CSV table of C-alpha atoms in Angstrom, one decimal:
chain,number,residue,atom,x,y,z
A,1,MET,CA,24.3,-17.8,9.8
A,2,VAL,CA,25.3,-14.0,9.8
A,3,THR,CA,28.1,-15.0,7.0
A,4,GLN,CA,24.4,-16.3,5.1
A,5,LEU,CA,22.7,-13.1,5.8
A,6,ILE,CA,24.7,-10.6,4.5
A,7,LEU,CA,25.1,-12.8,1.7
A,8,LEU,CA,21.5,-13.3,1.0
A,9,ALA,CA,20.8,-9.7,0.8
A,10,LEU,CA,23.3,-8.9,-1.0
A,11,PHE,CA,22.9,-10.9,-4.5
A,12,MET,CA,19.1,-9.1,-4.3
A,13,ALA,CA,20.9,-5.4,-4.8
A,14,LEU,CA,18.3,-4.0,-2.9
A,15,SER,CA,18.5,-0.9,0.0
A,16,VAL,CA,17.8,-1.7,2.9
A,17,ASN,CA,16.2,1.4,5.3
A,18,ALA,CA,13.8,1.4,2.2
A,19,THR,CA,10.4,3.6,3.5
A,20,GLU,CA,6.9,4.5,2.0
A,21,SER,CA,8.8,8.1,1.5
A,22,ARG,CA,11.5,5.7,-0.8
A,23,ILE,CA,9.3,3.8,-2.7
A,24,GLU,CA,6.4,6.8,-3.7
A,25,SER,CA,9.6,8.6,-5.0
A,26,MET,CA,11.6,6.2,-6.7
A,27,GLY,CA,8.8,4.4,-8.8
A,28,LYS,CA,5.4,4.0,-6.3
A,29,ARG,CA,5.3,0.0,-6.1
A,30,ASP,CA,8.2,-2.1,-4.1
A,31,ILE,CA,7.2,-5.2,-5.7
A,32,PHE,CA,10.5,-6.0,-7.8
A,33,PHE,CA,12.8,-4.9,-5.1
A,34,ARG,CA,12.9,-5.6,-1.6
A,35,ASP,CA,12.0,-2.5,0.7
A,36,ASP,CA,11.6,-2.4,4.8
A,37,MET,CA,7.4,-2.3,3.9
A,38,SER,CA,8.0,-5.4,2.0
A,39,ILE,CA,7.3,-6.9,5.3
A,40,PHE,CA,4.1,-6.2,6.3
A,41,ARG,CA,3.9,-8.4,3.2
A,42,ASN,CA,6.0,-11.2,4.1
A,43,PRO,CA,7.3,-11.3,7.9
A,44,ALA,CA,9.5,-13.7,7.3
A,45,GLY,CA,12.0,-10.8,5.2
A,46,ILE,CA,12.0,-10.0,9.2
A,47,GLY,CA,15.2,-12.3,8.7
A,48,VAL,CA,17.4,-11.2,6.1
A,49,LEU,CA,16.8,-7.7,6.3
A,50,GLY,CA,18.2,-7.1,10.4
A,51,ASN,CA,17.7,-4.9,13.3
A,52,PHE,CA,15.7,-1.9,13.1
A,53,VAL,CA,13.3,1.0,13.7
A,54,THR,CA,10.9,2.4,11.1
A,55,GLY,CA,8.0,5.3,11.0
A,56,SER,CA,6.6,8.0,9.2
A,57,LEU,CA,5.6,11.2,10.1
A,58,GLY,CA,2.5,11.0,8.0
A,59,PHE,CA,1.5,12.1,4.4
A,60,VAL,CA,0.3,15.7,4.0
A,61,SER,CA,-1.3,17.1,0.6
A,62,ASP,CA,-4.1,19.3,-0.5
A,63,SER,CA,-5.3,16.8,-2.6
A,64,LYS,CA,-7.4,13.3,-1.2
A,65,GLU,CA,-4.5,10.6,-0.1
A,66,LEU,CA,-5.4,7.0,-1.2
A,67,VAL,CA,-3.4,3.2,-1.1
A,68,LEU,CA,-0.9,2.8,-2.6
A,69,ASN,CA,-0.7,0.5,-5.5
A,70,ASN,CA,-3.9,0.9,-6.3
A,71,PRO,CA,-4.6,1.7,-10.1
A,72,ARG,CA,-8.3,1.9,-10.1
A,73,LEU,CA,-8.0,6.7,-9.4
A,74,VAL,CA,-7.9,6.9,-13.2
A,75,THR,CA,-8.7,9.2,-15.9
A,76,SER,CA,-10.4,8.7,-18.5
A,77,VAL,CA,-7.9,8.3,-22.5
A,78,ASP,CA,-11.5,9.1,-23.6
A,79,THR,CA,-10.5,6.5,-27.3
A,80,SER,CA,-13.5,4.5,-26.6
A,81,ILE,CA,-16.3,4.8,-24.2
A,82,SER,CA,-19.4,2.9,-26.0
A,83,CYS,CA,-22.4,3.3,-22.7
A,84,SER,CA,-25.8,0.7,-23.6
A,85,THR,CA,-29.0,1.1,-21.5
A,86,THR,CA,-33.2,-0.3,-22.0
A,87,THR,CA,-34.6,2.8,-20.5
A,88,GLY,CA,-32.2,5.8,-22.9
A,89,GLY,CA,-30.8,7.0,-20.0
A,90,ILE,CA,-26.7,7.6,-20.4
A,91,PHE,CA,-24.2,7.1,-17.2
A,92,HIS,CA,-21.8,9.3,-16.6
A,93,PRO,CA,-18.6,7.0,-16.4
A,94,SER,CA,-16.9,8.6,-13.3
A,95,THR,CA,-19.6,7.3,-11.5
A,96,SER,CA,-17.8,4.6,-10.5
A,97,GLN,CA,-15.2,6.3,-8.6
A,98,LEU,CA,-17.4,7.1,-5.4
A,99,VAL,CA,-17.7,3.7,-5.7
A,100,PHE,CA,-14.4,1.7,-5.6
A,101,ASP,CA,-11.1,4.0,-5.2
A,102,THR,CA,-9.3,3.7,-2.0
A,103,SER,CA,-9.3,7.1,-0.6
A,104,TYR,CA,-10.5,9.0,1.8
A,105,GLN,CA,-12.7,11.5,0.9
A,106,VAL,CA,-11.3,14.9,3.0
A,107,LYS,CA,-8.1,16.5,2.1
A,108,THR,CA,-5.1,15.5,4.1
A,109,GLY,CA,-4.4,19.2,4.7
A,110,THR,CA,-2.6,18.1,8.0
A,111,PRO,CA,-0.6,15.2,8.5
A,112,THR,CA,-2.2,11.4,8.3
A,113,ASN,CA,-0.9,8.4,8.4
A,114,GLN,CA,1.9,8.7,11.0
A,115,TRP,CA,3.3,5.5,12.3
A,116,PHE,CA,6.7,3.5,13.7
A,117,GLY,CA,7.9,0.2,14.3
A,118,VAL,CA,10.6,-1.9,15.7
A,119,VAL,CA,12.1,-5.8,14.3
A,120,TYR,CA,15.0,-7.2,16.3
A,121,ASN,CA,17.0,-10.6,15.2
A,122,TYR,CA,18.7,-13.1,18.2
A,123,GLU,CA,20.6,-15.5,17.7
A,124,LEU,CA,20.7,-18.4,19.6
A,125,ASN,CA,23.5,-20.5,17.2
A,126,PRO,CA,25.0,-20.4,13.9
A,127,ASN,CA,21.8,-22.1,12.2
A,128,PHE,CA,18.8,-21.1,14.4
A,129,ALA,CA,17.3,-17.3,15.0
A,130,LEU,CA,14.3,-15.6,16.6
A,131,PHE,CA,13.1,-12.9,15.3
A,132,GLY,CA,9.4,-10.3,16.0
A,133,GLY,CA,8.4,-7.0,15.8
A,134,ALA,CA,5.6,-4.5,16.2
A,135,ALA,CA,4.5,-1.6,15.2
A,136,PHE,CA,1.5,1.0,16.0
A,137,ASN,CA,-0.6,3.3,13.9
A,138,ARG,CA,0.1,2.0,10.3
A,139,GLU,CA,-2.6,1.5,8.5
A,140,ASP,CA,-2.7,-1.9,6.9
A,141,ASP,CA,-5.0,-1.8,3.5
A,142,LEU,CA,-8.0,-3.2,4.4
A,143,LEU,CA,-8.4,-1.1,7.1
A,144,LEU,CA,-7.9,1.9,4.6
A,145,PHE,CA,-10.8,0.1,2.1
A,146,TYR,CA,-12.6,-0.3,5.3
A,147,ASN,CA,-12.2,3.9,5.9
A,148,ALA,CA,-13.4,4.3,2.0
A,149,GLN,CA,-15.1,2.6,2.0
A,150,LYS,CA,-16.7,4.1,4.7
A,151,ASN,CA,-16.4,7.4,4.5
A,152,ARG,CA,-18.5,7.1,0.8
A,153,ARG,CA,-21.6,5.4,2.5
A,154,LEU,CA,-24.8,8.4,3.3
A,155,TYR,CA,-24.2,7.6,6.9
A,156,LYS,CA,-22.3,9.8,9.7
A,157,THR,CA,-18.8,9.1,10.3
A,158,GLY,CA,-17.9,7.7,13.5
A,159,THR,CA,-21.7,6.3,14.2
A,160,VAL,CA,-23.2,3.6,12.3
A,161,PHE,CA,-20.0,2.6,10.5
A,162,PRO,CA,-16.6,4.5,13.5
A,163,ASP,CA,-12.8,5.3,12.9
A,164,LEU,CA,-11.2,2.1,14.2
A,165,LYS,CA,-8.2,2.5,16.5
A,166,GLY,CA,-6.0,0.7,18.4
A,167,LYS,CA,-4.4,0.1,15.3
A,168,SER,CA,-1.3,-3.2,15.6
A,169,ASP,CA,1.2,-4.6,14.0
A,170,PHE,CA,2.5,-7.6,15.4
A,171,ILE,CA,4.6,-10.0,14.5
A,172,LEU,CA,6.8,-13.8,15.5
A,173,GLY,CA,9.1,-15.9,13.5
A,174,ALA,CA,12.6,-18.1,13.0
A,175,HIS,CA,15.1,-18.5,10.7
A,176,PHE,CA,16.4,-22.2,9.7
A,177,GLY,CA,19.5,-22.2,7.2
A,178,LYS,CA,18.6,-21.1,4.9
A,179,ILE,CA,14.7,-20.7,5.8
A,180,ASN,CA,13.4,-17.5,7.4
A,181,ALA,CA,9.3,-18.3,8.5
A,182,ALA,CA,7.2,-15.7,10.1
A,183,ALA,CA,3.0,-14.9,11.0
A,184,ALA,CA,1.3,-11.6,11.6
A,185,TYR,CA,-0.6,-10.2,13.0
A,186,TYR,CA,-2.9,-6.8,12.5
A,187,HIS,CA,-5.7,-5.5,14.8
A,188,ALA,CA,-8.2,-2.4,15.0
A,189,SER,CA,-11.0,-2.6,16.4
A,190,GLN,CA,-14.6,0.2,18.4
A,191,GLU,CA,-16.9,-0.5,20.4
A,192,ALA,CA,-19.0,2.6,19.9
A,193,LYS,CA,-22.7,2.7,22.7
A,194,TYR,CA,-25.1,5.0,22.6
A,195,GLN,CA,-28.2,5.7,25.2
A,196,GLY,CA,-31.9,5.4,23.7
A,197,THR,CA,-35.6,5.8,24.4
A,198,ASN,CA,-36.0,4.1,27.3
A,199,ASP,CA,-32.9,3.8,28.9
A,200,SER,CA,-31.8,1.5,25.9
A,201,THR,CA,-27.5,1.4,24.8
A,202,PHE,CA,-27.4,-0.2,21.1
A,203,GLY,CA,-24.6,0.7,18.5
A,204,PRO,CA,-22.3,-0.9,16.3
A,205,SER,CA,-19.1,-3.0,17.4
A,206,ILE,CA,-16.2,-3.5,15.0
A,207,SER,CA,-13.4,-5.5,15.1
A,208,LEU,CA,-10.2,-5.7,11.6
A,209,ASN,CA,-8.2,-8.1,12.1
A,210,ARG,CA,-5.5,-10.4,9.5
A,211,PHE,CA,-3.0,-12.6,10.0
A,212,ASN,CA,-0.4,-13.1,7.7
A,213,GLY,CA,2.4,-15.2,7.5
A,214,GLY,CA,5.3,-16.0,4.9
A,215,THR,CA,8.7,-18.2,4.1
A,216,GLU,CA,11.6,-17.3,2.2
A,217,ILE,CA,13.8,-19.9,1.2
A,218,GLY,CA,17.3,-19.7,-0.2
A,219,LEU,CA,18.3,-21.3,-3.0
A,220,GLY,CA,21.7,-20.7,-3.9
A,221,SER,CA,22.4,-17.8,-5.0
A,222,HIS,CA,18.8,-17.1,-5.5
A,223,SER,CA,15.4,-16.4,-3.2
A,224,LEU,CA,11.8,-17.9,-3.7
A,225,GLU,CA,9.3,-15.7,-1.3
A,226,ILE,CA,5.7,-17.4,-0.4
A,227,PHE,CA,3.2,-15.5,1.2
A,228,GLY,CA,-0.6,-15.3,2.5
A,229,GLY,CA,-3.1,-13.7,4.1
A,230,ILE,CA,-6.5,-13.6,5.7
A,231,GLY,CA,-8.6,-10.7,6.7
A,232,GLN,CA,-11.9,-10.7,8.6
A,233,ILE,CA,-14.2,-7.2,9.4
A,234,ILE,CA,-16.6,-8.7,12.4
A,235,TYR,CA,-19.5,-6.6,12.9
A,236,SER,CA,-22.1,-6.9,15.8
A,237,ASN,CA,-23.4,-5.0,18.4
A,238,THR,CA,-22.9,-3.5,21.2
A,239,GLY,CA,-26.8,-3.1,23.3
A,240,GLU,CA,-30.2,-4.4,23.4
A,241,GLY,CA,-32.2,-1.6,21.5
A,242,PHE,CA,-32.9,-1.7,18.2
A,243,GLU,CA,-32.6,1.7,16.1
A,244,SER,CA,-32.5,1.7,12.6
A,245,ALA,CA,-30.7,4.7,11.5
A,246,LEU,CA,-27.3,3.6,13.9
A,247,ASP,CA,-27.8,0.4,14.5
A,248,ILE,CA,-25.3,-2.3,11.8
A,249,LYS,CA,-26.1,-5.8,10.1
A,250,GLU,CA,-24.6,-8.5,12.2
A,251,LYS,CA,-21.9,-10.8,9.7
A,252,THR,CA,-18.2,-11.5,8.9
A,253,ASP,CA,-16.3,-10.1,6.2
A,254,ASN,CA,-13.5,-12.1,4.9
A,255,SER,CA,-10.5,-11.1,2.9
A,256,LEU,CA,-7.7,-13.1,1.5
A,257,TYR,CA,-4.5,-12.7,0.2
A,258,LEU,CA,-1.7,-14.7,-2.0
A,259,GLY,CA,1.7,-14.3,-3.8
A,260,SER,CA,5.5,-15.6,-5.1
A,261,ARG,CA,8.4,-13.4,-6.2
A,262,LEU,CA,11.8,-15.2,-7.0
A,263,PHE,CA,14.9,-13.0,-7.0
A,264,PHE,CA,16.9,-14.4,-9.0
A,265,GLN,CA,20.5,-13.3,-9.4
A,266,THR,CA,22.4,-13.4,-13.1
A,267,LYS,CA,25.9,-12.2,-14.5
A,268,ILE,CA,24.4,-10.2,-16.9
A,269,GLY,CA,25.5,-7.0,-17.2
A,270,GLY,CA,27.4,-6.9,-13.6
A,271,GLY,CA,24.4,-8.8,-11.8
A,272,ILE,CA,21.1,-7.7,-13.3
A,273,VAL,CA,18.7,-9.7,-10.3
A,274,PHE,CA,15.4,-10.8,-12.4
A,275,VAL,CA,12.3,-11.1,-10.1
A,276,PRO,CA,9.0,-12.8,-11.4
A,277,ALA,CA,5.8,-11.8,-8.9
A,278,VAL,CA,2.8,-12.3,-9.4
A,279,ASN,CA,-0.5,-11.8,-6.7
A,280,TYR,CA,-4.2,-12.6,-6.1
A,281,ALA,CA,-5.9,-10.2,-3.4
A,282,LYS,CA,-10.2,-9.9,-2.9
A,283,LYS,CA,-11.1,-7.5,-0.2
A,284,ALA,CA,-14.3,-7.1,1.1
A,285,VAL,CA,-16.4,-4.7,3.4
A,286,PHE,CA,-19.9,-4.3,4.3
A,287,ASP,CA,-21.6,-5.2,0.6
A,288,SER,CA,-18.5,-3.8,-1.3
A,289,SER,CA,-15.4,-6.2,-2.5
A,290,ILE,CA,-13.2,-6.1,-5.0
A,291,THR,CA,-10.3,-8.7,-6.6
A,292,ILE,CA,-7.2,-8.6,-7.9
A,293,ILE,CA,-5.2,-11.2,-10.1
A,294,SER,CA,-1.5,-9.8,-11.6
A,295,GLY,CA,1.8,-11.2,-12.8
A,296,GLY,CA,4.9,-9.8,-14.3
A,297,ILE,CA,8.5,-9.4,-13.9
A,298,GLY,CA,11.1,-6.5,-12.8
A,299,GLY,CA,14.8,-6.2,-12.4
A,300,SER,CA,17.2,-4.3,-10.2
A,301,TYR,CA,20.4,-3.4,-10.6
A,302,ARG,CA,23.1,-2.2,-8.4
A,303,LEU,CA,25.2,1.2,-9.8
A,304,GLU,CA,27.9,2.9,-8.3
A,305,ASN,CA,26.3,4.7,-5.2
A,306,GLY,CA,22.8,3.6,-6.3
A,307,PHE,CA,20.1,1.4,-7.2
A,308,PHE,CA,18.0,0.7,-10.1
A,309,TRP,CA,15.2,-0.5,-11.5
A,310,CYS,CA,12.8,-1.1,-13.3
A,311,GLY,CA,9.5,-3.7,-14.6
A,312,MET,CA,5.4,-4.4,-15.4
A,313,GLU,CA,2.8,-6.0,-14.8
A,314,TRP,CA,-0.3,-7.0,-15.9
A,315,GLU,CA,-3.6,-6.8,-13.5
A,316,ASN,CA,-7.2,-7.9,-13.7
A,317,TYR,CA,-9.9,-6.7,-11.6
A,318,SER,CA,-13.4,-6.9,-10.5
A,319,ALA,CA,-15.6,-5.1,-8.0
A,320,GLU,CA,-19.0,-4.9,-7.3
A,321,ASN,CA,-21.3,-3.3,-5.0
A,322,ASP,CA,-24.3,-5.3,-4.4
A,323,SER,CA,-26.9,-2.6,-2.6
A,324,ALA,CA,-26.3,0.0,-5.5
A,325,ASP,CA,-26.3,-2.5,-8.4
A,326,ILE,CA,-23.0,-1.0,-9.7
A,327,LYS,CA,-20.0,-3.9,-10.7
A,328,GLU,CA,-17.2,-2.7,-12.7
A,329,SER,CA,-13.9,-4.6,-14.0
A,330,GLY,CA,-10.8,-3.8,-15.8
A,331,GLN,CA,-7.5,-5.0,-16.8
A,332,GLY,CA,-4.3,-3.9,-17.5
A,333,MET,CA,-0.6,-3.0,-17.3
A,334,HIS,CA,2.1,-1.2,-14.9
A,335,PHE,CA,5.2,0.2,-16.2
A,336,ASN,CA,7.3,1.5,-13.5
A,337,PHE,CA,10.7,2.4,-12.8
A,338,GLY,CA,12.7,4.0,-10.3
A,339,ILE,CA,16.7,5.1,-9.4
A,340,GLU,CA,18.6,6.5,-6.8
A,341,LYS,CA,22.4,7.7,-6.7
A,342,SER,CA,24.0,10.1,-3.9
A,343,LEU,CA,24.9,13.1,-5.3
A,344,ILE,CA,28.2,15.6,-4.4
A,345,TRP,CA,28.2,13.6,-0.7
A,346,LYS,CA,28.0,9.8,-0.2
A,347,TRP,CA,24.9,10.7,2.9
A,348,LEU,CA,22.9,13.0,-0.1
A,349,ILE,CA,20.8,10.9,-2.2
A,350,VAL,CA,18.5,11.3,-4.5
A,351,ARG,CA,15.8,9.5,-5.8
A,352,VAL,CA,12.9,9.4,-9.1
A,353,GLY,CA,10.9,7.3,-10.5
A,354,GLY,CA,7.4,7.0,-12.5
A,355,HIS,CA,4.3,5.0,-12.9
A,356,ARG,CA,2.0,4.4,-15.5
A,357,TYR,CA,-1.3,2.4,-15.2
A,358,PHE,CA,-2.9,1.8,-19.1
A,359,GLY,CA,-5.6,-0.8,-19.2
A,360,THR,CA,-9.3,-0.7,-19.7
A,361,ARG,CA,-12.6,-0.2,-17.8
A,362,GLU,CA,-15.8,-1.9,-17.7
A,363,ILE,CA,-18.9,-0.2,-15.3
A,364,GLU,CA,-22.7,-2.0,-14.8
A,365,VAL,CA,-25.1,0.5,-13.4
A,366,GLY,CA,-28.3,-1.3,-13.5
A,367,ASN,CA,-29.3,-2.1,-16.9
A,368,ILE,CA,-26.6,1.1,-18.1
A,369,LYS,CA,-23.1,-0.1,-19.2
A,370,THR,CA,-19.9,1.6,-19.7
A,371,GLU,CA,-16.6,0.9,-21.6
A,372,GLU,CA,-13.4,2.9,-21.4
A,373,TRP,CA,-9.9,3.1,-21.5
A,374,VAL,CA,-7.8,4.1,-18.5
A,375,GLN,CA,-4.6,5.9,-16.8
A,376,ASN,CA,-3.4,7.4,-13.2
A,377,SER,CA,-3.7,10.7,-12.8
A,378,GLU,CA,-0.7,13.1,-14.4
A,379,ASP,CA,0.0,15.2,-11.5
A,380,SER,CA,-3.5,15.0,-9.3
A,381,GLY,CA,-0.8,15.2,-6.5
A,382,LEU,CA,-1.4,11.7,-4.4
A,383,SER,CA,0.8,9.2,-4.1
A,384,ASP,CA,0.1,7.2,-7.1
A,385,ASP,CA,0.5,9.5,-10.1
A,386,LEU,CA,2.6,9.3,-12.6
A,387,LEU,CA,6.3,10.7,-11.7
A,388,GLY,CA,7.9,11.1,-8.2
A,389,PHE,CA,10.6,12.6,-6.6
A,390,GLY,CA,12.7,12.2,-3.5
A,391,ILE,CA,16.0,12.6,-1.4
A,392,GLY,CA,16.9,10.3,1.1
A,393,LEU,CA,19.8,12.1,3.9
A,394,ASN,CA,22.1,8.6,4.8
A,395,TYR,CA,23.9,9.2,8.0
A,396,GLN,CA,26.5,6.2,8.5
A,397,ASN,CA,24.2,4.1,6.7
A,398,ARG,CA,22.8,3.6,9.8
A,399,LEU,CA,20.2,6.6,10.1
A,400,ARG,CA,18.5,7.4,7.7
A,401,PHE,CA,15.6,10.3,6.7
A,402,ASP,CA,13.7,9.8,3.0
A,403,ILE,CA,11.4,12.5,1.7
A,404,THR,CA,8.7,12.9,-0.8
A,405,PHE,CA,9.2,16.8,-2.6
A,406,ASN,CA,6.1,18.0,-4.0
A,407,GLU,CA,6.3,17.7,-8.0
A,408,ALA,CA,6.2,21.3,-8.3
A,409,THR,CA,8.8,21.8,-6.1
A,410,PRO,CA,11.9,22.4,-8.7
A,411,TYR,CA,9.4,25.5,-10.4
A,412,PHE,CA,9.1,27.1,-7.2
A,413,ASN,CA,8.8,30.9,-7.7
A,414,PRO,CA,9.9,32.7,-4.4
A,415,PHE,CA,8.8,35.8,-6.0
A,416,GLY,CA,5.0,34.7,-6.6
A,417,LYS,CA,2.3,32.1,-5.1
A,418,GLY,CA,4.8,29.9,-3.8
A,419,LEU,CA,3.3,26.6,-4.6
A,420,GLU,CA,-0.5,27.6,-3.6
A,421,GLY,CA,-1.6,26.4,-7.7
A,422,SER,CA,0.0,23.1,-7.3
A,423,SER,CA,-2.3,20.2,-7.0
A,424,ASN,CA,-1.0,19.8,-3.1
A,425,GLY,CA,-0.8,23.7,-2.6
A,426,GLY,CA,1.6,25.3,-0.4
A,427,HIS,CA,3.5,21.8,0.7
A,428,MET,CA,6.8,21.7,0.1
A,429,LEU,CA,7.6,18.2,1.8
A,430,LEU,CA,4.9,15.9,1.1
A,431,ARG,CA,6.1,12.3,3.4
A,432,ILE,CA,9.2,11.7,5.7
A,433,SER,CA,9.8,8.7,7.0
A,434,SER,CA,13.2,7.5,8.6
A,435,THR,CA,14.7,4.2,10.0
A,436,PHE,CA,17.7,3.9,12.8
A,437,SER,CA,19.2,0.6,11.9
A,438,LEU,CA,20.1,-0.7,15.8
């Protein structure tokens, strides 16, 4: 079985021990190449990646942090804007950003989203093995969507919609011949009780659960991944009293995730791996929901002491906020590339990558409609802007530190104000992640 796993990893031309920092600094997206973070999308990947401990010291920035792979954080290209309304009013296109951008509404001047985890494979015989893993304090994309919606509501944070605690991932799977299959569970919750008049208690109880499952099937020198999941956020009341300002409507929001990708090994150019992929996601939180359908193709190529990948992906999305009577929809293309290469010493890896999203967006607020061309920002200091830059420190292919740099670092002026004028303020390092192979 060990030989099969090694061959499967090699044909994909992938680099294991790949972290959030590697993704950010090498193209912003990881749908067209494999990395450690993909186990939270398809837990069956543990059967190929082996045993390791991983984690992150968090992300720090003077800008608002956002979820990776979120194209709706965009700026107007101002090439086509049309408004229509029965009242004759004018709707400003940036209004929609207050509703659907998956970002925190606070600056991350101190590190946020720090987490750690471990995965392990245990071979029982040459054709069968068990594997599992756990991670703690990681912020799942459904939780990030919850935080974004919570923070832009009119209520105070920590009252009606509190911060969720106990963020945990648990994964269990098995290897059968050429097939890896696994299931994963993510949980975060909070129960907040408040003392009211007449000794009554009241407050919200919120439980966020996500169940993922996936498989990876070896097809000769190729590999097929199929994965999916469901998410639930359950809202209920913890007390018998009722206070409209601090009570929450009892309901359950359901989310759905489906996806597949094929790693197709060729002999073109010495071994280019083509990766067609499709994904579907529908997330619902409170009275807001978003549906994203995407598909595209990418490729990767192993360089001497390096790695290169590129890809393009079409996307269509629709979102709405029922209580505010706001609807948003759009479609566009993602264009990405990333490259990493050892320079001078094999332990020093330099990375650079780019991500351009370009498309159209339509927003309806009541009777008012706005249409515009949009693109992701060029230098906002966010994880999903145009370019990324970073390094990796690799010790004996076992211990790796991946670092995302402020993109203004090459222009640092020690005799001036340093990096204070950049979008990330005075921070030279934005994220540090690490992996240790067991």
